[in-house]
Coordinates of C-alpha atoms in Angstrom, one line a residue:
Chain A
G249 CA 16.2 7.7 -5.2
A250 CA 14.4 10.8 -3.8
V251 CA 17.4 12.4 -2.1
V252 CA 17.1 15.8 -0.6
S253 CA 20.3 17.7 0.4
Q254 CA 20.3 20.5 2.9
H255 CA 23.2 22.9 3.5
P256 CA 24.7 23.8 5.8
S257 CA 24.1 21.2 8.4
W258 CA 25.2 23.4 11.2
V259 CA 25.7 27.2 11.5
I260 CA 26.7 29.4 14.4
C261 CA 26.5 33.2 13.9
K262 CA 26.2 36.4 15.7
S263 CA 22.9 38.1 16.5
G264 CA 21.8 40.5 13.8
T265 CA 23.3 38.6 10.9
S266 CA 21.4 36.9 8.1
V267 CA 21.7 33.2 7.4
K268 CA 20.9 31.4 4.2
I269 CA 19.9 27.7 4.2
E270 CA 19.8 25.7 0.9
C271 CA 17.6 22.8 0.1
R272 CA 18.2 20.8 -3.1
S273 CA 16.4 17.8 -4.6
L274 CA 19.3 15.8 -6.1
D275 CA 17.6 13.2 -8.3
F276 CA 14.1 14.6 -9.0
Q277 CA 12.4 17.9 -9.7
A278 CA 10.4 19.3 -6.9
T279 CA 7.4 21.4 -7.8
T280 CA 6.9 22.1 -4.1
M281 CA 9.2 22.4 -1.1
F282 CA 8.3 22.8 2.5
W283 CA 10.2 24.4 5.4
Y284 CA 9.8 23.2 8.9
R285 CA 11.1 24.2 12.3
Q286 CA 11.7 21.9 15.2
F287 CA 12.5 23.0 18.8
P288 CA 14.3 20.6 21.1
K289 CA 12.1 17.6 22.1
Q290 CA 9.2 19.0 20.1
S291 CA 7.7 18.0 16.8
L292 CA 8.0 19.7 13.5
M293 CA 6.1 22.8 12.7
L294 CA 5.4 23.8 9.2
M295 CA 6.6 27.2 8.4
A296 CA 5.9 27.7 4.8
T297 CA 5.3 26.1 1.4
S298 CA 7.2 27.2 -1.6
N299 CA 6.3 26.5 -5.2
E300 CA 8.8 27.0 -8.0
G301 CA 8.4 30.4 -9.6
S302 CA 5.9 31.8 -7.2
K303 CA 5.7 33.4 -3.8
A304 CA 5.9 31.2 -0.8
T305 CA 2.8 30.6 1.4
Y306 CA 3.5 31.1 5.1
E307 CA 1.7 29.5 7.9
Q308 CA -0.1 31.6 10.5
G309 CA 2.3 33.2 12.9
V310 CA 5.4 32.9 10.7
E311 CA 6.9 36.3 9.7
K312 CA 7.5 36.4 6.0
D313 CA 9.9 39.3 6.3
K314 CA 11.9 37.4 8.8
F315 CA 12.0 34.1 7.0
L316 CA 12.6 34.8 3.3
I317 CA 12.0 31.9 1.0
N318 CA 13.0 31.6 -2.6
H319 CA 12.2 28.7 -4.9
A320 CA 14.3 29.7 -7.9
S321 CA 14.3 26.4 -9.7
L322 CA 12.7 22.9 -9.6
T323 CA 15.7 21.6 -7.6
L324 CA 16.5 24.5 -5.2
S325 CA 14.7 26.4 -2.5
T326 CA 16.4 28.7 0.0
L327 CA 15.4 29.9 3.4
T328 CA 17.1 33.1 4.7
V329 CA 16.7 34.0 8.3
T330 CA 17.1 37.8 8.3
S331 CA 18.6 39.7 11.2
A332 CA 18.7 36.6 13.3
H333 CA 18.3 36.7 17.1
P334 CA 18.9 34.0 19.7
E335 CA 15.1 33.1 19.7
D336 CA 15.6 32.0 16.1
S337 CA 17.9 29.3 17.2
S338 CA 16.4 26.0 16.1
F339 CA 16.6 23.0 13.9
Y340 CA 15.3 23.8 10.4
I341 CA 14.3 21.0 8.0
C342 CA 13.2 21.2 4.4
S343 CA 11.4 18.7 2.4
A344 CA 10.7 18.3 -1.3
L345 CA 7.7 16.9 -3.2
Q346 CA 7.8 16.0 -6.8
S347 CA 4.1 16.4 -7.5
L348 CA 1.2 17.6 -5.4
Y349 CA -2.0 15.6 -5.0
S350 CA -0.2 12.5 -6.0
N351 CA 0.5 9.3 -4.1
Q352 CA 4.1 10.4 -3.5
P353 CA 5.4 11.5 -0.1
Q354 CA 7.6 14.4 0.6
H355 CA 11.2 13.6 1.2
F356 CA 13.2 15.4 3.9
G357 CA 16.7 16.8 4.1
D358 CA 19.0 16.2 7.1
G359 CA 18.2 19.5 8.7
T360 CA 20.2 22.6 9.6
R361 CA 21.0 23.4 13.2
L362 CA 21.1 27.1 13.6
S363 CA 22.6 28.7 16.7
I364 CA 22.5 32.5 17.2
L365 CA 24.9 33.9 19.7
Chain B
S173 CA -7.0 23.0 14.2
Q174 CA -6.1 19.4 13.8
E175 CA -4.0 17.7 16.5
L176 CA -2.2 14.5 16.3
E177 CA -1.5 12.6 19.6
Q178 CA 1.0 9.8 19.6
S179 CA 1.2 7.2 22.3
P180 CA 3.4 6.2 24.0
Q181 CA 5.7 9.2 24.1
S182 CA 8.6 6.9 24.7
L183 CA 9.1 3.2 24.6
I184 CA 11.9 0.9 25.7
V185 CA 11.8 -2.6 24.2
Q186 CA 14.0 -5.5 24.4
E187 CA 15.5 -6.6 21.1
G188 CA 13.3 -9.2 19.4
K189 CA 10.1 -8.0 20.9
N190 CA 7.1 -6.6 19.1
L191 CA 5.8 -3.1 19.6
T192 CA 3.0 -0.8 18.6
I193 CA 2.9 3.0 18.3
N194 CA -0.5 4.8 18.0
C195 CA -1.4 8.0 16.3
T196 CA -4.8 9.5 17.0
S197 CA -6.4 12.5 15.2
S198 CA -9.0 14.9 16.5
K199 CA -10.3 15.1 12.9
T200 CA -10.8 12.7 10.0
L201 CA -7.5 12.0 8.3
Y202 CA -7.1 12.6 4.6
G203 CA -3.5 11.3 4.3
L204 CA -1.5 9.8 7.1
Y205 CA 2.3 9.6 6.9
W206 CA 4.8 7.7 9.1
Y207 CA 8.4 9.0 9.3
K208 CA 11.4 8.0 11.4
Q209 CA 13.8 10.5 12.7
K210 CA 17.2 10.0 14.3
Y211 CA 17.9 12.6 16.9
G212 CA 19.0 15.9 15.3
E213 CA 18.7 14.5 11.7
G214 CA 16.2 14.5 8.9
L215 CA 13.1 12.3 8.5
I216 CA 13.0 9.0 6.7
F217 CA 9.8 8.1 5.0
L218 CA 8.2 4.9 6.1
M219 CA 4.7 4.6 4.8
M220 CA 1.7 6.6 3.6
L221 CA -1.9 5.6 4.2
Q222 CA -4.9 7.2 2.6
K223 CA -7.9 4.9 2.6
G224 CA -9.9 3.7 5.6
G225 CA -8.9 0.2 6.6
E226 CA -5.7 0.4 4.6
E227 CA -2.7 -1.6 5.8
K228 CA 0.8 -1.5 4.4
S229 CA 3.9 -3.4 5.3
H230 CA 7.6 -3.0 4.6
E231 CA 10.1 -5.4 6.0
K232 CA 9.1 -5.8 9.7
I233 CA 7.0 -2.6 9.9
T234 CA 3.2 -2.6 9.4
A235 CA 1.1 0.5 9.4
K236 CA -2.7 0.6 9.6
L237 CA -5.4 3.3 9.2
D238 CA -8.7 2.5 10.9
E239 CA -12.0 2.5 9.0
K240 CA -13.0 5.9 10.5
K241 CA -9.7 7.4 9.4
Q242 CA -9.0 8.9 12.8
Q243 CA -6.4 6.5 14.1
S244 CA -3.3 4.9 12.8
S245 CA -1.0 2.3 14.3
L246 CA 2.6 1.4 13.5
H247 CA 3.6 -2.1 14.4
I248 CA 7.2 -3.4 14.5
T249 CA 7.8 -7.2 14.6
A250 CA 10.9 -8.7 16.1
S251 CA 12.5 -5.3 16.8
Q252 CA 16.2 -4.7 16.1
P253 CA 18.6 -2.0 17.2
S254 CA 18.3 -0.4 13.8
H255 CA 14.6 0.4 14.6
A256 CA 15.6 2.8 17.4
G257 CA 14.7 6.4 16.8
I258 CA 11.9 8.8 16.9
Y259 CA 8.7 7.9 15.0
L260 CA 6.5 10.7 13.8
C261 CA 3.1 10.5 12.3
G262 CA 2.0 13.4 10.1
A263 CA -1.3 14.2 8.4
D264 CA -2.6 16.6 5.8
K265 CA -4.2 19.7 7.2
P266 CA -8.0 19.3 6.8
R267 CA -8.3 22.5 4.8
H268 CA -5.6 21.4 2.4
P269 CA -6.3 17.7 1.7
G270 CA -3.6 16.3 -0.6
A271 CA -1.5 19.3 -0.4
Q272 CA 0.8 17.7 2.1
K273 CA 0.9 20.7 4.5
L274 CA 1.6 18.3 7.3
V275 CA 0.8 18.5 10.9
F276 CA 3.0 16.2 13.0
G277 CA 2.5 14.3 16.3
Q278 CA 4.9 14.9 19.1
G279 CA 6.8 11.8 18.3
T280 CA 7.5 8.4 20.0
R281 CA 11.0 7.8 21.1
L282 CA 11.9 4.1 20.7
T283 CA 14.8 2.6 22.4
I284 CA 15.8 -1.0 21.7
N285 CA 17.8 -2.8 24.4
P286 CA 20.0 -5.6 23.4

């Protein structure tokens, strides 16, 4: 159980385009989903927290107009990197949590490797 | 802000040997999570610790949280090739206890030699 699917797993696109990444919880409903970013040989950095039906909460230093997050349902959250540039190239990972303030951990997707040319 | 420091940064162990990875926090930990990541892939949940002195085991992996809740260790007994990967400790941000807004350590890269 607790499977999180992330799509696409790899995307290459030209500078200036927008890229959408999907994160789905397949066998549970996720009240909260998280988006992380990971640079090569570095750890994960939390970008934002999204709750179903409400606006995402962004961490300090993360541009909300650059990284649009939509949590439309209890099983789907999307991250759109708008007007992507080479410095946005990174590994993006989502995670899903069934219930906050519980004893349940968040479960992670397999990540999306984004390369901007 | 809270920082998590993992040691060692990398570890090469012969198959069958035991090993320990440490995670030290600059602040008191509310929740401490251990994950394993294969390079370029997602994270696999291993264990969650919340209480001082807590210890949990699953198969050959044991995780402990010290009484002061500022240090955790992950111990692998009789290591196998399947244990190879990057081990990450994560902790709740102090201002958001229980909300699982996690700060992660830099990771420990474990290599198992046959």
